[in-house]
PDB file of C-alpha atoms in Angstrom:
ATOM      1  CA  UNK A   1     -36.605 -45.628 -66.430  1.00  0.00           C
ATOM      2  CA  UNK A   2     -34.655 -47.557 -68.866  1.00  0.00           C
ATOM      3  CA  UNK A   3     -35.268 -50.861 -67.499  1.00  0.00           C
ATOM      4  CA  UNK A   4     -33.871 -50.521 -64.480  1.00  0.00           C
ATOM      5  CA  UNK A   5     -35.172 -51.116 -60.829  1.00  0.00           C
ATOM      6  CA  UNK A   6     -35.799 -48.025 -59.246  1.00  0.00           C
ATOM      7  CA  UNK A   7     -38.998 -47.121 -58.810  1.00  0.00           C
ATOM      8  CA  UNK A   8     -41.182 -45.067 -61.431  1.00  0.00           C
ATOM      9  CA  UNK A   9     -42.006 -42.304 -60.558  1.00  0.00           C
ATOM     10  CA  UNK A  10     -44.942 -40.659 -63.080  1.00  0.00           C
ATOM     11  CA  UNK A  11     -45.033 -37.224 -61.064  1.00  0.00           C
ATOM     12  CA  UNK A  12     -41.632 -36.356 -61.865  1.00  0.00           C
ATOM     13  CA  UNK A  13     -42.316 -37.374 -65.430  1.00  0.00           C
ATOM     14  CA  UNK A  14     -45.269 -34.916 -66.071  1.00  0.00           C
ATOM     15  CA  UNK A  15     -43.132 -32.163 -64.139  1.00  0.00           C
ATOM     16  CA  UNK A  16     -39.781 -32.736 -66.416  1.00  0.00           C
ATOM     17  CA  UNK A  17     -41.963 -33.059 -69.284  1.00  0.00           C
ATOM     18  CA  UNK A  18     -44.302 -29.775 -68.843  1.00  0.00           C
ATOM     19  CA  UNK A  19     -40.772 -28.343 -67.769  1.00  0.00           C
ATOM     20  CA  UNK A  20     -39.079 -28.440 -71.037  1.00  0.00           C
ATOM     21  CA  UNK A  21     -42.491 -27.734 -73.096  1.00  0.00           C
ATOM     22  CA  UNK A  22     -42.688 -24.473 -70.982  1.00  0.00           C
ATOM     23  CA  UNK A  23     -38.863 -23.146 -71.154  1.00  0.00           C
ATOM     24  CA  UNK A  24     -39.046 -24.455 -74.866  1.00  0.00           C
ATOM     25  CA  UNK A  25     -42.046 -22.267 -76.098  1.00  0.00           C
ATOM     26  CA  UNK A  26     -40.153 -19.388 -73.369  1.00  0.00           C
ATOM     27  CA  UNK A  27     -37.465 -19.471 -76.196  1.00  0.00           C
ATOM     28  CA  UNK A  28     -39.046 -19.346 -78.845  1.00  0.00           C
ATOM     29  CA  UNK A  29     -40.911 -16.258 -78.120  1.00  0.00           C
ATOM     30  CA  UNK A  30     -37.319 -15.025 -76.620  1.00  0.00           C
ATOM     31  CA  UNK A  31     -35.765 -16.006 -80.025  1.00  0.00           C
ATOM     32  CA  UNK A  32     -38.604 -14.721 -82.061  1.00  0.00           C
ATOM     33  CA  UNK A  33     -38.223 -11.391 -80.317  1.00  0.00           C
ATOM     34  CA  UNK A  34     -34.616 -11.153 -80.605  1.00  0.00           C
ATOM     35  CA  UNK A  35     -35.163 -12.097 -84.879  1.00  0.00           C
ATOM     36  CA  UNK A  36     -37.510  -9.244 -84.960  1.00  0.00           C
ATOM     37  CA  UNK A  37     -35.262  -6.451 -82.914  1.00  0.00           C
ATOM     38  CA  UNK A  38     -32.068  -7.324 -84.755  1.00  0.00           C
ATOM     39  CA  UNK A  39     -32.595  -8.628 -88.202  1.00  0.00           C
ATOM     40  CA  UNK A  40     -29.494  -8.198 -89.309  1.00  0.00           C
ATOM     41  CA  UNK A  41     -27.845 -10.002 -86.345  1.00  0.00           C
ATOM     42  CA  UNK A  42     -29.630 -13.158 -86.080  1.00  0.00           C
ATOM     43  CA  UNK A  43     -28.634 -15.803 -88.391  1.00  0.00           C
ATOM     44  CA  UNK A  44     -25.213 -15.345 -86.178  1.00  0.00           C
ATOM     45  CA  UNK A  45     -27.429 -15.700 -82.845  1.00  0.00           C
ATOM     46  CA  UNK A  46     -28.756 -19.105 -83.976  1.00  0.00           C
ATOM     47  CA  UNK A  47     -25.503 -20.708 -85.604  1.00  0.00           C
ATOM     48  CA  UNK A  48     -23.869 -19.642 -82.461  1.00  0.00           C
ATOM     49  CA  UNK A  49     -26.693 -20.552 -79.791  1.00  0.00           C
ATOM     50  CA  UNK A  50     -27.302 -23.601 -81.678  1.00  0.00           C
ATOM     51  CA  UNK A  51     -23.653 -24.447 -81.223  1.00  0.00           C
ATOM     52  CA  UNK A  52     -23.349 -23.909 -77.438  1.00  0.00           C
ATOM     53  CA  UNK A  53     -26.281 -25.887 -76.917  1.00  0.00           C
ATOM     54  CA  UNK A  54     -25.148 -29.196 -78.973  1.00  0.00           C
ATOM     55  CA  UNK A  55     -21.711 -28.360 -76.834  1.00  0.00           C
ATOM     56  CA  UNK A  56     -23.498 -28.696 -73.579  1.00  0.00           C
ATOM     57  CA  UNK A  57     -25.566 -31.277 -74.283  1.00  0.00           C
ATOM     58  CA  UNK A  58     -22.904 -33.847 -75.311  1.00  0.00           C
ATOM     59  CA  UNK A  59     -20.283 -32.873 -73.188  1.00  0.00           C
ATOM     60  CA  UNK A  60     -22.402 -31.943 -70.128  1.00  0.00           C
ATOM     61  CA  UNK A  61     -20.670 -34.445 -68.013  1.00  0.00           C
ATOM     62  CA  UNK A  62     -17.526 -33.109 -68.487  1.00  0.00           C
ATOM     63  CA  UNK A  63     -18.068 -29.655 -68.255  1.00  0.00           C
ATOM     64  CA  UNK A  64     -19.605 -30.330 -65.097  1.00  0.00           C
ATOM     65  CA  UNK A  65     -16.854 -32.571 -63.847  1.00  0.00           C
ATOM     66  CA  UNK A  66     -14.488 -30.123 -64.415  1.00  0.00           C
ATOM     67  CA  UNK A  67     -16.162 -27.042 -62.706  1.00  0.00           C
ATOM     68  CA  UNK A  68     -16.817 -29.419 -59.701  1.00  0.00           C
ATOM     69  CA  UNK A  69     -13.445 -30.194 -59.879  1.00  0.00           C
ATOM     70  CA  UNK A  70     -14.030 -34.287 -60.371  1.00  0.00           C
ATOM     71  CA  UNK A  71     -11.308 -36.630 -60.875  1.00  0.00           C
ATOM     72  CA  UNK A  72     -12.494 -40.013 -62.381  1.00  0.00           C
ATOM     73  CA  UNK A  73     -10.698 -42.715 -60.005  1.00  0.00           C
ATOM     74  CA  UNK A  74     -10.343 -46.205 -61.136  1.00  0.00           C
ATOM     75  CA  UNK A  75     -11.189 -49.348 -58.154  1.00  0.00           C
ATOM     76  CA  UNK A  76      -8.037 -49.446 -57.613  1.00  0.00           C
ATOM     77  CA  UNK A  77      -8.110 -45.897 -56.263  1.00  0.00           C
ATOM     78  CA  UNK A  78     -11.264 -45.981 -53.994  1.00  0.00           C
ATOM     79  CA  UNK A  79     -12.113 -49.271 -53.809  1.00  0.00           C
ATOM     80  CA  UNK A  80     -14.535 -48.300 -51.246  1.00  0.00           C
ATOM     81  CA  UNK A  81     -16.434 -46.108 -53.480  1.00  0.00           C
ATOM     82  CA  UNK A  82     -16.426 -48.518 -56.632  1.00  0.00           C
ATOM     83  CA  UNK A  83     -17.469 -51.337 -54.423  1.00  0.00           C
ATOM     84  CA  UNK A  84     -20.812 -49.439 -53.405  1.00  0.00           C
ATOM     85  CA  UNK A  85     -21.349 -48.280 -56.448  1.00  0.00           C
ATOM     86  CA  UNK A  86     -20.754 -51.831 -58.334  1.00  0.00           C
ATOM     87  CA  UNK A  87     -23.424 -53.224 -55.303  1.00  0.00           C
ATOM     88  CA  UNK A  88     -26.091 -50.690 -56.061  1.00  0.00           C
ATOM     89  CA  UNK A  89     -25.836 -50.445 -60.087  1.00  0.00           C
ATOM     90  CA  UNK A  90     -26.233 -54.398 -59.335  1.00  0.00           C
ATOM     91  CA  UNK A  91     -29.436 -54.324 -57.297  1.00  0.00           C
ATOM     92  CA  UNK A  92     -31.051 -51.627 -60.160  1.00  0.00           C
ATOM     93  CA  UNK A  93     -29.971 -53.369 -63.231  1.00  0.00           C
ATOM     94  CA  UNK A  94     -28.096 -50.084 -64.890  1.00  0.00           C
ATOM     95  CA  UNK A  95     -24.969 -49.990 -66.516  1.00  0.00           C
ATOM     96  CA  UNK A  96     -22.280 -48.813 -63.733  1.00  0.00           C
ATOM     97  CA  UNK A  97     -21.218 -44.710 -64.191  1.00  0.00           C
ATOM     98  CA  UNK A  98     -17.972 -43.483 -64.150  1.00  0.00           C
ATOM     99  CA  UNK A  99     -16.789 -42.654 -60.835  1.00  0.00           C
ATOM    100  CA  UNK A 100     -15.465 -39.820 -59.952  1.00  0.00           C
ATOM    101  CA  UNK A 101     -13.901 -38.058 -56.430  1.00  0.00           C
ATOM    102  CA  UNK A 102     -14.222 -34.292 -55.889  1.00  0.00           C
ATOM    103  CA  UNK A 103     -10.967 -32.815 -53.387  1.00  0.00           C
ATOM    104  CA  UNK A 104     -13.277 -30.948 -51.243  1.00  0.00           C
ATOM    105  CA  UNK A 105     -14.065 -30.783 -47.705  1.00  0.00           C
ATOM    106  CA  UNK A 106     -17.914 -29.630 -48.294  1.00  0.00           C
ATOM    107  CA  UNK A 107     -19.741 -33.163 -47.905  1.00  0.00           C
ATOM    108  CA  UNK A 108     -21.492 -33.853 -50.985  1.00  0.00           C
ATOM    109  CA  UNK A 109     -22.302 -35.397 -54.296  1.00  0.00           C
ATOM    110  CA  UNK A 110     -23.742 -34.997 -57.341  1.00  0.00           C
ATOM    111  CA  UNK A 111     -24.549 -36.879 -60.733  1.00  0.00           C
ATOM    112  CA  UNK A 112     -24.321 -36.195 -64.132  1.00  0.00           C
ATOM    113  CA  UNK A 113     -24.666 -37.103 -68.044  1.00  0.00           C
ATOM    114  CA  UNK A 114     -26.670 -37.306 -70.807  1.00  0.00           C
ATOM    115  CA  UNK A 115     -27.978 -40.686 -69.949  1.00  0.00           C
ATOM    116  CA  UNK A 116     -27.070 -44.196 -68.253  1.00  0.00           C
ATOM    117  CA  UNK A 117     -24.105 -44.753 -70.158  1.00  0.00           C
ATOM    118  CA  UNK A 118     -22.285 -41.308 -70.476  1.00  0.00           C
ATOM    119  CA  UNK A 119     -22.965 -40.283 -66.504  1.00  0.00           C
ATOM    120  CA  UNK A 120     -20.120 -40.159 -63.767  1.00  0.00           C
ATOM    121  CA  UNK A 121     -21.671 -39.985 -60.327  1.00  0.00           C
ATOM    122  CA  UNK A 122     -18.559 -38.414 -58.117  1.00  0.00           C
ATOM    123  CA  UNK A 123     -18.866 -38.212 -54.081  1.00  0.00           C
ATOM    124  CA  UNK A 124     -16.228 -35.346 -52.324  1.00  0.00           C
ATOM    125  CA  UNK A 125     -13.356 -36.115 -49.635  1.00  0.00           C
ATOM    126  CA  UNK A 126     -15.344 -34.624 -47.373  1.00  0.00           C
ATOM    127  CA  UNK A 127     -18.296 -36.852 -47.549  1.00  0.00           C
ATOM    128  CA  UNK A 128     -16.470 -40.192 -47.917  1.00  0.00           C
ATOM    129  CA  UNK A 129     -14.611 -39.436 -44.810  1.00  0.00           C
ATOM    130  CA  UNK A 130     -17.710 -38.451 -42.690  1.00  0.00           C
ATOM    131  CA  UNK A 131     -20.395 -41.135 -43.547  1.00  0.00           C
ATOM    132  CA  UNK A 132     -20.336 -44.645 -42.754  1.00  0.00           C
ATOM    133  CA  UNK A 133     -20.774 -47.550 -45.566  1.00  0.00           C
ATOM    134  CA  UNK A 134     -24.609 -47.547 -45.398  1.00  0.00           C
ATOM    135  CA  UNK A 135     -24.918 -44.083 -45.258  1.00  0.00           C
ATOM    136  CA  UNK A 136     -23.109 -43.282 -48.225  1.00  0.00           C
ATOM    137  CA  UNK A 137     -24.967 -46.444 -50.201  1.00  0.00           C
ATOM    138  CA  UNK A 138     -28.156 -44.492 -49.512  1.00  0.00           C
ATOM    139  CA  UNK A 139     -26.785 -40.833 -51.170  1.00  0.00           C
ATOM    140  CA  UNK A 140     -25.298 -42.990 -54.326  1.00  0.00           C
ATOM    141  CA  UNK A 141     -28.383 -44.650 -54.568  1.00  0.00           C
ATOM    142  CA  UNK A 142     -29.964 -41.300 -54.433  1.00  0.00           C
ATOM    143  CA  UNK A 143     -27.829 -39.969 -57.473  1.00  0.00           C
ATOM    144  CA  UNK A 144     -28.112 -42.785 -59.442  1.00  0.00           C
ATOM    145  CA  UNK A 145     -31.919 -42.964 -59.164  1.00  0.00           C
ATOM    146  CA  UNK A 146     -31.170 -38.987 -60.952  1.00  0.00           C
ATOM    147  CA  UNK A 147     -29.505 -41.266 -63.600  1.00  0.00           C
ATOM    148  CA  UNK A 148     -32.179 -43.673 -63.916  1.00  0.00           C
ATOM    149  CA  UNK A 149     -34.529 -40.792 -64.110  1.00  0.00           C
ATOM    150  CA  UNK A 150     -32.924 -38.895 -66.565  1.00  0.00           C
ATOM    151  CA  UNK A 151     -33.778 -35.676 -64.513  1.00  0.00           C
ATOM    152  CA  UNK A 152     -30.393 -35.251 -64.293  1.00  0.00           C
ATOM    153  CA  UNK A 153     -29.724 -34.706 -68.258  1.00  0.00           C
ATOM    154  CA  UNK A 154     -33.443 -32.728 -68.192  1.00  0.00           C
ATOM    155  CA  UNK A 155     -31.918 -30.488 -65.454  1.00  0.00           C
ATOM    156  CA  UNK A 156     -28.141 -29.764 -67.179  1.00  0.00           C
ATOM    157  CA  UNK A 157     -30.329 -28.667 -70.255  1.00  0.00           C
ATOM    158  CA  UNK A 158     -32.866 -26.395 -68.779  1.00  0.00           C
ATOM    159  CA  UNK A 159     -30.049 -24.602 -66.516  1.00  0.00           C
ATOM    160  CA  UNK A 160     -28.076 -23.990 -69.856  1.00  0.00           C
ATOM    161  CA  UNK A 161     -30.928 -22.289 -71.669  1.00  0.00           C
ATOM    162  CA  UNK A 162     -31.571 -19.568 -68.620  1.00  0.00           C
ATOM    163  CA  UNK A 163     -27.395 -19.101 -69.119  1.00  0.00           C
ATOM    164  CA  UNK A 164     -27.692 -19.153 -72.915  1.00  0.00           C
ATOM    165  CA  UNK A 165     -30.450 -16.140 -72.437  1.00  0.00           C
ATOM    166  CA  UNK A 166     -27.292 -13.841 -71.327  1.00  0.00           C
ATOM    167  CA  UNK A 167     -25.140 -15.129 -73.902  1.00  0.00           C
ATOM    168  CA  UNK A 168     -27.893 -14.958 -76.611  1.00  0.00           C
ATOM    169  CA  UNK A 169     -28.533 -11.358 -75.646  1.00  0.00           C
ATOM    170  CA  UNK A 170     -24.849  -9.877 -75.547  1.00  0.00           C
ATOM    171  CA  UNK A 171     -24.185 -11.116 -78.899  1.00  0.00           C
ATOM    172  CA  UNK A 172     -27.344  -9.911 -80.508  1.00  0.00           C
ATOM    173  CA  UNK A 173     -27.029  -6.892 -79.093  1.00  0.00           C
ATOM    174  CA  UNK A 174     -23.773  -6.405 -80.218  1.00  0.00           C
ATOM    175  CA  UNK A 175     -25.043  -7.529 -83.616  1.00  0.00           C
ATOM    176  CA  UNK A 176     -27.736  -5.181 -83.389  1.00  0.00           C
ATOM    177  CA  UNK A 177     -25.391  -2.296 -82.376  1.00  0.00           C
ATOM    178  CA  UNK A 178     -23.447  -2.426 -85.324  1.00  0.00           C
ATOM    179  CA  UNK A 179     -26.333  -3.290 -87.595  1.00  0.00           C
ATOM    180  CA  UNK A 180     -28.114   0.095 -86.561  1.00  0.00           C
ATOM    181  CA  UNK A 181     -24.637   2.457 -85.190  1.00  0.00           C
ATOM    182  CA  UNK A 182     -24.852   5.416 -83.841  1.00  0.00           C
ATOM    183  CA  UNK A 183     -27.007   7.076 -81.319  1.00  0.00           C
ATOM    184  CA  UNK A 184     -30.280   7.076 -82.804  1.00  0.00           C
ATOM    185  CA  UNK A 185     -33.651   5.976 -81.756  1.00  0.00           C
ATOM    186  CA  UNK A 186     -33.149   2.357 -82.728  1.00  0.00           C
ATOM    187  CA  UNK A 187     -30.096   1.970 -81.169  1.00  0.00           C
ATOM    188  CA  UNK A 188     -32.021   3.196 -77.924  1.00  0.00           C
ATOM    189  CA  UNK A 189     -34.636   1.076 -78.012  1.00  0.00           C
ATOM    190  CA  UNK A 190     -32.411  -1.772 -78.722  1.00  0.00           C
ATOM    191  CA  UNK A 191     -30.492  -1.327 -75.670  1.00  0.00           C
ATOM    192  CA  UNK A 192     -33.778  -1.335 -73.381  1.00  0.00           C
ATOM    193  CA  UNK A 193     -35.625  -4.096 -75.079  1.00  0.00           C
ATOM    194  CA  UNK A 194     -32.990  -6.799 -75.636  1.00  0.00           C
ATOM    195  CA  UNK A 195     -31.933  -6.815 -71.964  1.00  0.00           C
ATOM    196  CA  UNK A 196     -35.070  -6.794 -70.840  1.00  0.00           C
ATOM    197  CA  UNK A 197     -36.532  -9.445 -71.910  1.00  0.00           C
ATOM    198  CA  UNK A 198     -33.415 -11.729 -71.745  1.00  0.00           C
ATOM    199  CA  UNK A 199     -34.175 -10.350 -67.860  1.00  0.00           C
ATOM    200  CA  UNK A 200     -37.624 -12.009 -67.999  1.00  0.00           C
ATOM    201  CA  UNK A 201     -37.050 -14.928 -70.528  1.00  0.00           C
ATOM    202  CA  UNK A 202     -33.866 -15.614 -67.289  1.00  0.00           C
ATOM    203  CA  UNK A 203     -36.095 -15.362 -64.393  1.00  0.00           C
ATOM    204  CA  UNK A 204     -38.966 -17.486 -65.896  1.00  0.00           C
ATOM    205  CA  UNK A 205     -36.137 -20.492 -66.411  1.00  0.00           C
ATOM    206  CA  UNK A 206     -34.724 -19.981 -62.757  1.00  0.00           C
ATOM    207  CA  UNK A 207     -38.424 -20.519 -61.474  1.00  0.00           C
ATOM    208  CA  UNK A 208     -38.861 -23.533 -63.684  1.00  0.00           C
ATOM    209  CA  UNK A 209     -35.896 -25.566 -62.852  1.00  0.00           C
ATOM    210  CA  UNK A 210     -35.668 -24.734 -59.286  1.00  0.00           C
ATOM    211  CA  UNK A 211     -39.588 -26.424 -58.814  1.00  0.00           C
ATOM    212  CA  UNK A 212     -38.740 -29.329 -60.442  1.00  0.00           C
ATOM    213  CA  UNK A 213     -34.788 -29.456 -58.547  1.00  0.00           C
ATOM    214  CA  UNK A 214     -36.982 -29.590 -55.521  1.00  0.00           C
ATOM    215  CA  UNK A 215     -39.349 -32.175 -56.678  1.00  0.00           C
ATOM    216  CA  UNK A 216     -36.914 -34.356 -58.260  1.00  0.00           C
ATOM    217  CA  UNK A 217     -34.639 -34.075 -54.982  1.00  0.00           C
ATOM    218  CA  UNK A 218     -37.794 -35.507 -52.655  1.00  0.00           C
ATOM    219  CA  UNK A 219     -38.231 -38.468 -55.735  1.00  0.00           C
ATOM    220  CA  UNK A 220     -34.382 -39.254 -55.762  1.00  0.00           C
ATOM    221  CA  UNK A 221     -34.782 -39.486 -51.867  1.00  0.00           C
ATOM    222  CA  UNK A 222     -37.817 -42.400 -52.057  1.00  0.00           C
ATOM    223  CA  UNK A 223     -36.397 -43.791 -55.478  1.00  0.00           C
ATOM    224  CA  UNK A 224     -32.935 -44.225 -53.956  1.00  0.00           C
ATOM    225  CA  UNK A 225     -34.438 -45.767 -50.116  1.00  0.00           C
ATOM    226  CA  UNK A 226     -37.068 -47.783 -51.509  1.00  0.00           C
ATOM    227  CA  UNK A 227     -34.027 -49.471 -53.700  1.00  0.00           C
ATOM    228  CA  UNK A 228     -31.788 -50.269 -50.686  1.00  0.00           C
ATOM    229  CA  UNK A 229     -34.425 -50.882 -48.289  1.00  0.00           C
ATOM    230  CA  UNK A 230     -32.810 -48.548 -45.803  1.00  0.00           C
ATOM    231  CA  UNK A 231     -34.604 -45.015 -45.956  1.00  0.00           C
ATOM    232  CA  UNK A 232     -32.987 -44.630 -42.041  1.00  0.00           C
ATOM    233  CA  UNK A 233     -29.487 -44.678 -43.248  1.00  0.00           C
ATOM    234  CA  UNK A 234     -30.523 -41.920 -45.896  1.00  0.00           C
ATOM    235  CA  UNK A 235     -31.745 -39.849 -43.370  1.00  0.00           C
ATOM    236  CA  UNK A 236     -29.209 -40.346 -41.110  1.00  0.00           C
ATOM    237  CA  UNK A 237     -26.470 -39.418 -44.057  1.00  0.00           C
ATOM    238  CA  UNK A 238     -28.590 -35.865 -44.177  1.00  0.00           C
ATOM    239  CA  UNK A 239     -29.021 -35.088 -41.058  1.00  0.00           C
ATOM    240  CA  UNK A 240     -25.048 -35.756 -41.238  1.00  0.00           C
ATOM    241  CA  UNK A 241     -24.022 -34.070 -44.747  1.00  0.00           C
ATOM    242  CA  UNK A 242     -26.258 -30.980 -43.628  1.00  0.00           C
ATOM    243  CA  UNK A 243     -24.827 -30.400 -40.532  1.00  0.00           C
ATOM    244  CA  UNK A 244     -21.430 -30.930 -40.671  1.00  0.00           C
ATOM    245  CA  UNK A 245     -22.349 -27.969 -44.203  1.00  0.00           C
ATOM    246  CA  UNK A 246     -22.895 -25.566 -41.715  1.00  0.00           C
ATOM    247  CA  UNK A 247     -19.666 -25.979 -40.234  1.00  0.00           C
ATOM    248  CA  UNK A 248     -17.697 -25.830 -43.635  1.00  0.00           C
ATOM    249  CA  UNK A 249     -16.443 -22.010 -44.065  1.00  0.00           C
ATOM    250  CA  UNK A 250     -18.331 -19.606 -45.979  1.00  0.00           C
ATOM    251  CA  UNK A 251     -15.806 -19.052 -48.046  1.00  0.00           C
ATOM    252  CA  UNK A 252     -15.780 -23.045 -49.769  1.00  0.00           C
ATOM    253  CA  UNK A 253     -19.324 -22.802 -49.325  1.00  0.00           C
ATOM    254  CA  UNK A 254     -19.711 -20.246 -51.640  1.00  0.00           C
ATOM    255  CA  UNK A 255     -17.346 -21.604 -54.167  1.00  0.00           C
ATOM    256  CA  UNK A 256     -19.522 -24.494 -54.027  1.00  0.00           C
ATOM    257  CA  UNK A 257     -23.076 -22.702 -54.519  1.00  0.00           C
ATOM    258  CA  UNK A 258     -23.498 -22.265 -58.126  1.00  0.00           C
ATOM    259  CA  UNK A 259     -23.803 -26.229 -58.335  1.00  0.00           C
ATOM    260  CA  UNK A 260     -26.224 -26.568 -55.956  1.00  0.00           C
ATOM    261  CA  UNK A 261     -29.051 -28.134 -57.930  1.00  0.00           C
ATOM    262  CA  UNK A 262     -26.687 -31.029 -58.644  1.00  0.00           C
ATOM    263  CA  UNK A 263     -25.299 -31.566 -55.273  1.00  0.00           C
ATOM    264  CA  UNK A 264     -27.102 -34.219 -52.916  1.00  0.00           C
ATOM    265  CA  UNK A 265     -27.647 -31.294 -50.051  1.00  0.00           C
ATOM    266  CA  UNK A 266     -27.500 -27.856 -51.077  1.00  0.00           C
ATOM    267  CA  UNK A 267     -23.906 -25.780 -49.943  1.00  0.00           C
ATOM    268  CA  UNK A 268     -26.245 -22.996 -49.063  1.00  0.00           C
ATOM    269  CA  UNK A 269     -29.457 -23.435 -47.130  1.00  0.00           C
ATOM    270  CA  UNK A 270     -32.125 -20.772 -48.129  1.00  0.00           C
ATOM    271  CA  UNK A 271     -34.272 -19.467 -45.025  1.00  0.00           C
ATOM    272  CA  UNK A 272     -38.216 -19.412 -44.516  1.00  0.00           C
ATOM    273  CA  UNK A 273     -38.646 -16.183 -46.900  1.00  0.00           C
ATOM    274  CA  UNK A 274     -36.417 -17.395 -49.872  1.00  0.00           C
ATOM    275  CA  UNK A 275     -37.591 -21.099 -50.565  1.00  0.00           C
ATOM    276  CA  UNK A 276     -38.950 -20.409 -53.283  1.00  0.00           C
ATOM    277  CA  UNK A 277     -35.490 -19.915 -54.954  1.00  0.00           C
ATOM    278  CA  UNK A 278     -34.238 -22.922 -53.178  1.00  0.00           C
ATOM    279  CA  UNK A 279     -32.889 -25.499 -55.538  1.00  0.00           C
ATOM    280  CA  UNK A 280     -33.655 -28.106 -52.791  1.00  0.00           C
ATOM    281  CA  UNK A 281     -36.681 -28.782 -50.468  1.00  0.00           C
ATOM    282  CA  UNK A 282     -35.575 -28.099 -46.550  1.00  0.00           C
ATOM    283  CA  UNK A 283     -34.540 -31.228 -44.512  1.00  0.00           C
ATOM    284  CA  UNK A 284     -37.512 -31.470 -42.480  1.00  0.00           C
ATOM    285  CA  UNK A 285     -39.585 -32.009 -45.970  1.00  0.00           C
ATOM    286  CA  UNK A 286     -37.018 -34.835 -46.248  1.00  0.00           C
ATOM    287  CA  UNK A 287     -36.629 -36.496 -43.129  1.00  0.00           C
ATOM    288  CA  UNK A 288     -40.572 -36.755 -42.997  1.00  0.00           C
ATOM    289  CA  UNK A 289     -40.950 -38.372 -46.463  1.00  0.00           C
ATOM    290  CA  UNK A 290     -38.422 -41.206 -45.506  1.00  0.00           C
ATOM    291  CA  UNK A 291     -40.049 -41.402 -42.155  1.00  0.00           C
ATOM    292  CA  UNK A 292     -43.053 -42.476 -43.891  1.00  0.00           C
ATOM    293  CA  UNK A 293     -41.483 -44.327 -46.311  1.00  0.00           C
ATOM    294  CA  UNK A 294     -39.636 -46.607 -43.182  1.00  0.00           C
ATOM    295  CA  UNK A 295     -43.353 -46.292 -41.312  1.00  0.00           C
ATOM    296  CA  UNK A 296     -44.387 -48.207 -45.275  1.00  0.00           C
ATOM    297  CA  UNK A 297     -41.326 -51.022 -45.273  1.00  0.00           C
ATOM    298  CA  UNK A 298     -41.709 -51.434 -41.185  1.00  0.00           C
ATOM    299  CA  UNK A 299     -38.585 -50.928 -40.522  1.00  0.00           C
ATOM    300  CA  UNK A 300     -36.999 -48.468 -37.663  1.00  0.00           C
TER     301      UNK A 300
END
């Protein structure tokens, strides 16, 4: 936790932990495999893999920012939006974030960075003009507890490795393609193996990180109410963010959906069937944690 006040929370520790042990012995099978199937191809695969990961890792913030489409504002800008932030970086004893505004109408938010002093937490239009001061205290405190955490930096690394499967793959293959040419039986088997088990090495990491998106979601929610004493204004803010998301068009929704395990409320709700693949646990799961957290502090 870095020294700061938010609550500790030793559950989502073991989970990030066992997390990155399990996606990091995934890859190196998946990278032993790939060696082994195109010999010729991989010093190539590592330099570049190796490469792309140090990328995303120190500039994870950015990259982010930018595909969100986040504009760091100064206080002079959204004075609002500094002022809450300034309150609640106060209260846990962290270094303020950059702050950041997204020109969107989906309500949301999201957090991100390697750690406490190269994150930007950045709130949308649309929330900031839907959710009254209290309310939106409770979903910054919620993405700065991810900050605290460090799930946030745990999470932008273990989505990059399912996405560096794909890229690992087309460039071995193509490595591999030229190493071997033609149409023989190499070639052949090349061409089934090497996508399948990027397939597999992919679908493992999706699992992973959408178990502990949920988990860490539920643990931003207590971290972030137990620090502002106000759990009812947090739920009130999601009952609020997620429905006035079902009344955004589908269209913006889905521009918004590939960044749903960093958003505060997910831009596309996954039914009964599919939760499983859910980067988020459903608002009921939610609403009943702070209910008993409120039950816990006495208040309504």
């Amino acid at each position: 936790m870095q020294g700061t006040r938010f609550a500790p929370d030793r559950g989502l520790t073991t989970r990030m932990v066992g997390t990155m042990f399990l996606i990091g012995l995934l890859y190196v099978v998946f990278v032993g495999v790939l060696v082994a199937l195109l010999r010729g191809a991989w010093p190539f695969v590592l330099v570049v893999a190796g490469g792309l990961f140090v990328a995303q890792f120190w500039f994870s913030d950015r990259i982010a920012a930018f595909g969100m489409g986040a504009r760091e504002v100064s206080p002079q800008e959204a004075p609002e939006l500094h002022g809450a932030v300034d309150r609640l970086c106060a209260l846990a004893d962290m270094p303020k974030p950059r702050v950041a505004i997204a020109d969107s109408d989906v309500p949301n938010a999201f957090a991100t960075g390697r750690d406490q002093r190269n994150a930007l937490v950045c709130a949308t239009t649309g929330l900031l003009r839907r959710l009254e001061p209290e309310e939106l205290e409770g979903v910054l405190a919620h993405e700065l507890s991810h900050v605290a955490h460090r799930d946030v930096a745990v999470m932008t690394i273990a989505s990059f490795l399912g996405v560096l499967a794909g890229i690992i793959t087309r460039i071995g293959l193509w490595g591999g393609l030229r190493r071997v040419g033609g149409r023989d039986a190499n070639t052949a088997l090349i061409m089934v193996l090497v996508p399948l088990v990027s397939a597999v090495v992919y679908a493992i990491s999706f699992l992973l990180t959408r178990m502990l998106s949920r988990y860490r979601e539920l643990s931003a929610d207590r971290a972030g109410a137990l620090l502002t004493g106000r759990p009812s204004a947090l739920a009130s803010a999601l009952t609020k963010v997620t429905g006035q998301i079902a009344r955004i068009p589908t269209r913006d929704l889905r521009q918004a959906e590939p960044f749903n395990a960093f958003y505060f409320a997910p831009a596309v709700s996954r039914d009964s069937l599919s939760r499983l693949l859910s980067s988020h646990p459903t608002l009921e799961q939610r609403l009943d944690q702070l209910g008993r957290i409120s039950t816990q502090l006495g208040r309504p």
